[in-house]
C-alpha cells in the first residue's frame, strides 16, 4: 500500500532505509563524513547494501562486506581525438581493476564476488588500465612541468616518465599552449621559433590553476579582461 511504501522509503541525506536493509551510496561527490557512514554497523537482522562507483577500488576495508556484484564497467577521462576536448567515457575495466574490486569482499571473513561478464569476454580485457598521461590532454601536464623550472624541455622531461606519452602528443600540447598564450615563443639560431620550449606567461599560470580545458580558461580570462565575465563563464 501507499502507507507501507512510505515507510519503506524513509529517505535521509545519504541513507535509504528498507525493512531489514540499509542502503548507502559511495562516490566522490559526497562529503568525507557521508562516505564514512559505510562503516556503520547494522542490526543483527539487517543487511548493509553499498552502491559504489569505482571509488571502491581503493584499499579501504569495510569489514562486513561479504558479497560483491561487479558490472565490470568504469568511466575514464579520455581526450576525444576529433575535438581534443576531454570527457568521461564508459568502458569495460581492466583485469587488474576487476581483481582489485573483487578484493573488497572476504578481507576479514569469507566472501564472494559476482562479475557480470562472460569468461570469454574477460580474457579479451586489457591487463592494466591505460595511464592517464597517455589518454588525456597534456597541456596541463606541460604547464606543471614548466612550473617546476627544469632546465630541460617538457618533451625531454616527460620522456623519462614510467609510461611516457607519445612525443607527437607533447609537441601538439606545446604548440597549442603557445597559440593560446600559455607559453611564450622562444627564438633560436637563424631566427627560427623553438616549439619545444618557452616561458610560462601570466595567462599560463591561470590555465594551470583552473581545472578546465585551456581554451575555456582563456575564454574566462578574456571575459574578465574585456568585461563580459558572466557571459563567458556561462559559455564555458
Tab-separated table of N, CA and C in Angstrom, residues 126-186:
chain	number	residue	atom	x	y	z
A	126	UNK	N	42.066	-5.770	-21.246
A	126	UNK	CA	43.466	-5.417	-21.035
A	126	UNK	C	43.933	-5.811	-19.638
A	127	UNK	N	45.224	-6.049	-19.517
A	127	UNK	CA	45.766	-6.453	-18.223
A	127	UNK	C	45.700	-5.315	-17.222
A	128	UNK	N	46.015	-4.086	-17.670
A	128	UNK	CA	46.055	-2.927	-16.789
A	128	UNK	C	45.357	-1.751	-17.464
A	129	UNK	N	44.839	-0.793	-16.681
A	129	UNK	CA	44.237	0.395	-17.294
A	129	UNK	C	45.295	1.256	-17.968
A	130	UNK	N	44.886	1.993	-18.993
A	130	UNK	CA	45.809	2.894	-19.691
A	130	UNK	C	46.113	4.076	-18.776
A	131	UNK	N	47.386	4.398	-18.535
A	131	UNK	CA	47.724	5.531	-17.660
A	131	UNK	C	47.115	6.833	-18.167
A	132	UNK	N	46.745	7.707	-17.230
A	132	UNK	CA	46.097	8.968	-17.597
A	132	UNK	C	46.968	9.811	-18.518
A	133	UNK	N	48.294	9.718	-18.364
A	133	UNK	CA	49.198	10.548	-19.169
A	133	UNK	C	49.142	10.173	-20.646
A	134	UNK	N	48.584	8.981	-20.956
A	134	UNK	CA	48.501	8.537	-22.342
A	134	UNK	C	47.109	8.679	-22.948
A	135	UNK	N	46.124	9.046	-22.133
A	135	UNK	CA	44.766	9.138	-22.679
A	135	UNK	C	44.121	10.502	-22.438
A	136	UNK	N	44.830	11.399	-21.762
A	136	UNK	CA	44.272	12.722	-21.511
A	136	UNK	C	45.096	13.792	-22.215
A	137	UNK	N	44.530	14.993	-22.295
A	137	UNK	CA	45.253	16.115	-22.889
A	137	UNK	C	46.466	16.455	-22.019
A	138	UNK	N	47.544	16.872	-22.661
A	138	UNK	CA	48.811	17.076	-21.959
A	138	UNK	C	49.126	18.546	-21.685
A	139	UNK	N	48.212	19.459	-22.036
A	139	UNK	CA	48.520	20.873	-21.832
A	139	UNK	C	48.756	21.189	-20.353
A	140	UNK	N	47.878	20.672	-19.486
A	140	UNK	CA	48.043	20.912	-18.055
A	140	UNK	C	49.316	20.279	-17.518
A	141	UNK	N	49.655	19.085	-18.021
A	141	UNK	CA	50.880	18.412	-17.592
A	141	UNK	C	52.111	19.207	-18.003
A	142	UNK	N	52.102	19.752	-19.226
A	142	UNK	CA	53.225	20.559	-19.696
A	142	UNK	C	53.387	21.802	-18.830
A	143	UNK	N	52.282	22.452	-18.473
A	143	UNK	CA	52.360	23.638	-17.614
A	143	UNK	C	52.897	23.286	-16.232
A	144	UNK	N	52.513	22.136	-15.700
A	144	UNK	CA	53.039	21.714	-14.400
A	144	UNK	C	54.539	21.459	-14.469
A	145	UNK	N	54.984	20.825	-15.558
A	145	UNK	CA	56.425	20.580	-15.732
A	145	UNK	C	57.177	21.909	-15.834
A	146	UNK	N	56.620	22.861	-16.584
A	146	UNK	CA	57.272	24.158	-16.735
A	146	UNK	C	57.327	24.920	-15.409
A	147	UNK	N	56.292	24.763	-14.581
A	147	UNK	CA	56.265	25.487	-13.304
A	147	UNK	C	57.333	24.972	-12.338
A	148	UNK	N	57.820	23.743	-12.557
A	148	UNK	CA	58.888	23.193	-11.722
A	148	UNK	C	60.264	23.732	-12.116
A	149	UNK	N	60.328	24.450	-13.230
A	149	UNK	CA	61.531	25.161	-13.673
A	149	UNK	C	62.730	24.236	-13.892
A	150	UNK	N	62.489	23.152	-14.599
A	150	UNK	CA	63.606	22.311	-15.018
A	150	UNK	C	64.349	23.000	-16.162
A	151	UNK	N	65.603	22.673	-16.299
A	151	UNK	CA	66.390	23.242	-17.390
A	151	UNK	C	66.031	22.606	-18.733
A	152	UNK	N	65.641	21.322	-18.702
A	152	UNK	CA	65.296	20.630	-19.938
A	152	UNK	C	63.888	21.013	-20.398
A	153	UNK	N	63.592	20.714	-21.646
A	153	UNK	CA	62.275	20.994	-22.200
A	153	UNK	C	61.257	19.986	-21.672
A	154	UNK	N	59.952	20.331	-21.693
A	154	UNK	CA	58.924	19.381	-21.236
A	154	UNK	C	58.985	18.053	-21.983
A	155	UNK	N	59.344	18.103	-23.259
A	155	UNK	CA	59.413	16.881	-24.068
A	155	UNK	C	60.459	15.920	-23.514
A	156	UNK	N	61.631	16.443	-23.147
A	156	UNK	CA	62.693	15.582	-22.617
A	156	UNK	C	62.383	15.127	-21.196
A	157	UNK	N	61.680	15.960	-20.414
A	157	UNK	CA	61.310	15.566	-19.042
A	157	UNK	C	60.277	14.459	-19.059
A	158	UNK	N	59.233	14.617	-19.858
A	158	UNK	CA	58.165	13.620	-19.907
A	158	UNK	C	58.635	12.311	-20.539
A	159	UNK	N	59.719	12.382	-21.310
A	159	UNK	CA	60.272	11.162	-21.891
A	159	UNK	C	60.807	10.217	-20.804
A	160	UNK	N	61.105	10.782	-19.626
A	160	UNK	CA	61.652	9.989	-18.522
A	160	UNK	C	60.566	9.385	-17.629
A	161	UNK	N	59.305	9.622	-17.945
A	161	UNK	CA	58.209	9.076	-17.139
A	161	UNK	C	58.166	7.555	-17.247
A	162	UNK	N	57.551	6.905	-16.252
A	162	UNK	CA	57.452	5.443	-16.265
A	162	UNK	C	56.700	4.970	-17.504
A	163	UNK	N	55.616	5.654	-17.823
A	163	UNK	CA	54.872	5.374	-19.059
A	163	UNK	C	54.821	6.677	-19.854
A	164	UNK	N	55.876	6.988	-20.594
A	164	UNK	CA	55.951	8.284	-21.280
A	164	UNK	C	54.885	8.436	-22.357
A	165	UNK	N	54.359	9.640	-22.525
A	165	UNK	CA	53.391	9.874	-23.606
A	165	UNK	C	54.112	9.912	-24.953
A	166	UNK	N	53.339	9.902	-26.021
A	166	UNK	CA	53.925	9.979	-27.354
A	166	UNK	C	54.530	11.371	-27.559
A	167	UNK	N	55.674	11.406	-28.203
A	167	UNK	CA	56.368	12.678	-28.433
A	167	UNK	C	55.503	13.637	-29.238
A	168	UNK	N	54.761	13.116	-30.216
A	168	UNK	CA	53.914	13.968	-31.050
A	168	UNK	C	52.812	14.623	-30.233
A	169	UNK	N	52.298	13.926	-29.213
A	169	UNK	CA	51.255	14.490	-28.357
A	169	UNK	C	51.816	15.629	-27.502
A	170	UNK	N	53.039	15.472	-27.021
A	170	UNK	CA	53.670	16.540	-26.233
A	170	UNK	C	53.895	17.765	-27.111
A	171	UNK	N	54.370	17.540	-28.336
A	171	UNK	CA	54.609	18.651	-29.253
A	171	UNK	C	53.313	19.399	-29.564
A	172	UNK	N	52.232	18.666	-29.768
A	172	UNK	CA	50.946	19.306	-30.058
A	172	UNK	C	50.478	20.130	-28.868
A	173	UNK	N	50.688	19.605	-27.656
A	173	UNK	CA	50.278	20.341	-26.455
A	173	UNK	C	51.067	21.645	-26.318
A	174	UNK	N	52.361	21.602	-26.605
A	174	UNK	CA	53.192	22.806	-26.503
A	174	UNK	C	52.773	23.837	-27.540
A	175	UNK	N	52.541	23.377	-28.763
A	175	UNK	CA	52.113	24.294	-29.829
A	175	UNK	C	50.771	24.936	-29.480
A	176	UNK	N	49.850	24.153	-28.935
A	176	UNK	CA	48.541	24.700	-28.562
A	176	UNK	C	48.687	25.743	-27.456
A	177	UNK	N	49.552	25.466	-26.485
A	177	UNK	CA	49.783	26.427	-25.407
A	177	UNK	C	50.369	27.728	-25.950
A	178	UNK	N	51.271	27.628	-26.899
A	178	UNK	CA	51.851	28.832	-27.492
A	178	UNK	C	50.802	29.613	-28.284
A	179	UNK	N	49.955	28.900	-29.020
A	179	UNK	CA	48.919	29.563	-29.816
A	179	UNK	C	47.904	30.285	-28.940
A	180	UNK	N	47.607	29.723	-27.761
A	180	UNK	CA	46.602	30.310	-26.870
A	180	UNK	C	47.208	31.261	-25.846
A	181	UNK	N	48.519	31.433	-25.876
A	181	UNK	CA	49.142	32.415	-24.983
A	181	UNK	C	49.576	31.872	-23.645
A	182	UNK	N	49.594	30.545	-23.464
A	182	UNK	CA	50.043	29.973	-22.196
A	182	UNK	C	51.542	29.901	-22.077
A	183	UNK	N	52.230	29.802	-23.226
A	183	UNK	CA	53.692	29.785	-23.270
A	183	UNK	C	54.163	30.823	-24.283
A	184	UNK	N	55.351	31.388	-24.028
A	184	UNK	CA	55.931	32.331	-24.979
A	184	UNK	C	56.692	31.581	-26.061
A	185	UNK	N	56.779	32.198	-27.236
A	185	UNK	CA	57.632	31.653	-28.282
A	185	UNK	C	59.079	32.005	-27.968
A	186	UNK	N	59.984	31.100	-28.254
A	186	UNK	CA	61.396	31.300	-27.971
A	186	UNK	C	62.181	31.241	-29.273
